[in-house]
């Protein structure tokens, strides 16, 4: 458009209409970017839920009816022990008995043993929720043709027993109990390490630090640490906590002899270092939000610096600090890469006993199960993801509630 | 006789000289907490550097081999870093091609168009996307996006593990970062600039693209650089969906292992300290650290240096 020749009459109309049309197209384009984000999120959640439920076709190596006349899950504890005794070889039975005395095992535990060792379920196919709902006839036809002996059953992979049973090499019996406990241990250690140090550093930087080069370096450094890829923290953990500090992290210093450095403690400290910058930055923001008039008032009546911080600054910023901490916890709980590097085990059936145990964690199991070829493992990976997302969601909801309360007060 | 307060007998309390050992101890502890972050960085560089030096000091490894050959298999004496670098760059490039236009558009919509009500619905969705653990994105990439791509492009044209699906999903993961950083930049552009444009008869689109966007360019630049840094350092999506095994290729339909994916796979196995595989991981990690550090520093520098001063 020539500036000196402003269009007149019809030309002006056309020009204006064109610009309005462009404006509408632009707005639609911008909105569609957000719609793509919404669609992606929906697809992701759909994909997870879709995987955690659905039909599964399976065969038994030994039909349960040849063992007992009653349905398996109605057998009493004693009857289950008898079934195990008669159907397992002597050596195998004794081995199980040595691990934990048969009489002391729960009915559910015995039942899963019977299913796992004697009946030996063999999954022939797994279908997603959508397929199960809309293509039921096709699935039935396919099963009837390929595996006439197989039973078809709608299975909810995410069940109470999935949460409470330990790991198993068979997806059908595997649970997330060891992984959930491992994750809780890790986060606990990480927070115990990072929270006091992080808040301390934030208080120092906001309340004490003089405006000099060192302070500037510390501040820049913290911002940079927050941007270091998590896997690099994993390498730090491997070199420092697993290897150099092995006597400490393996518990040798405390008389624990049966482990190497790849323990919950080493992984928890690695996580602690990883979330430390986040905690510091969030705590700094919270402390910054405390109005200066509060500090001036405290100084005015003769309080010392620490008294001012302890009695006025910290109580008024505690909600913000906690919000930041919760967000850091939710970061730590979903972090996978550093745990792989530090040496999480992918298969453990015993609960973590203390900081010097070997460990696994929820995201590690999700990774492990996702990368397996068999579709039944994808189903339990989806279930584990639901568990993880529910944990994250409740953490974030707590953080939002805290934030709202915090905003009202100041 | 009354004791008159005169200049001779007046002694003010000397508050400054009173020693407060408790306060000093607390202040020193807080100082240590503050300095710890520097200690962590120094330890990080020292540990990575020490092991990486062991790798490069190995008589078999030369810089010519490291940067001059295209096969990475330290266990059998192949030290060309390129296959890992190219796949890292390709997945990051795909991720940025997705997240940059989408993130900027989303940010423009949120800051210029959306009503407060629409914002309060749309913003949390981006926050949820930002909070999803990357391993979940990996699951999504392998079990949803890859089958989808296979059904669109044909099973023969795209491998089960491929860089495209990892890159696409990584783009979705980075989208919230780009959009929230650029939205901050947009909302820092003062209102009068927009009002000026409107007064001249500009449409909303013209104002957004020709006034707000240029004024926020430095913030956008910082967001882009931080996004790249995030993409390069991202591990779980590529470890799950991009394939295992270094592969020197520029074809996004093929499987190839990135730097981070390589670290995750090798360190997941049984690794003996001091072996060439072990030290090679530190060499890769050091490269990752230096690259992301440089990017983060540049991003911070841009934000500080080029922030438009309107007041």
Coordinates of C-alpha atoms in Angstrom, one line a residue, chain A residues 182-194 241 249 261-275 332 338-339 342 355 359:
Chain A
X182 CA 10.3 -47.1 46.6
X183 CA 9.0 -43.8 45.2
X184 CA 7.8 -42.7 48.6
X185 CA 11.2 -43.5 50.2
X186 CA 13.0 -41.6 47.5
X187 CA 10.8 -38.5 47.7
X188 CA 11.1 -38.6 51.5
X189 CA 14.9 -38.6 51.5
X190 CA 15.1 -36.0 48.7
X191 CA 12.9 -33.6 50.7
X192 CA 14.6 -34.2 54.0
X193 CA 17.8 -33.3 52.3
X194 CA 16.7 -30.4 50.0
X241 CA 26.8 -40.9 45.8
X249 CA 25.3 -44.8 50.9
X261 CA 26.2 -48.1 46.6
X262 CA 23.1 -48.4 44.4
X263 CA 20.7 -47.8 47.3
X264 CA 17.6 -45.8 48.1
X265 CA 19.8 -43.3 50.0
X266 CA 22.1 -42.6 47.0
X267 CA 19.1 -42.2 44.7
X268 CA 17.2 -40.1 47.2
X269 CA 20.2 -37.8 47.6
X270 CA 20.5 -37.5 43.8
X271 CA 16.9 -36.5 43.7
X272 CA 17.5 -34.0 46.5
X273 CA 20.3 -32.3 44.6
X274 CA 18.0 -32.2 41.5
X275 CA 15.1 -30.5 43.3
X332 CA 10.8 -35.7 41.8
X338 CA 18.5 -40.1 37.0
X339 CA 17.1 -43.2 38.7
X342 CA 22.0 -44.3 39.6
X355 CA 17.7 -46.4 53.3
X359 CA 15.1 -50.0 45.2

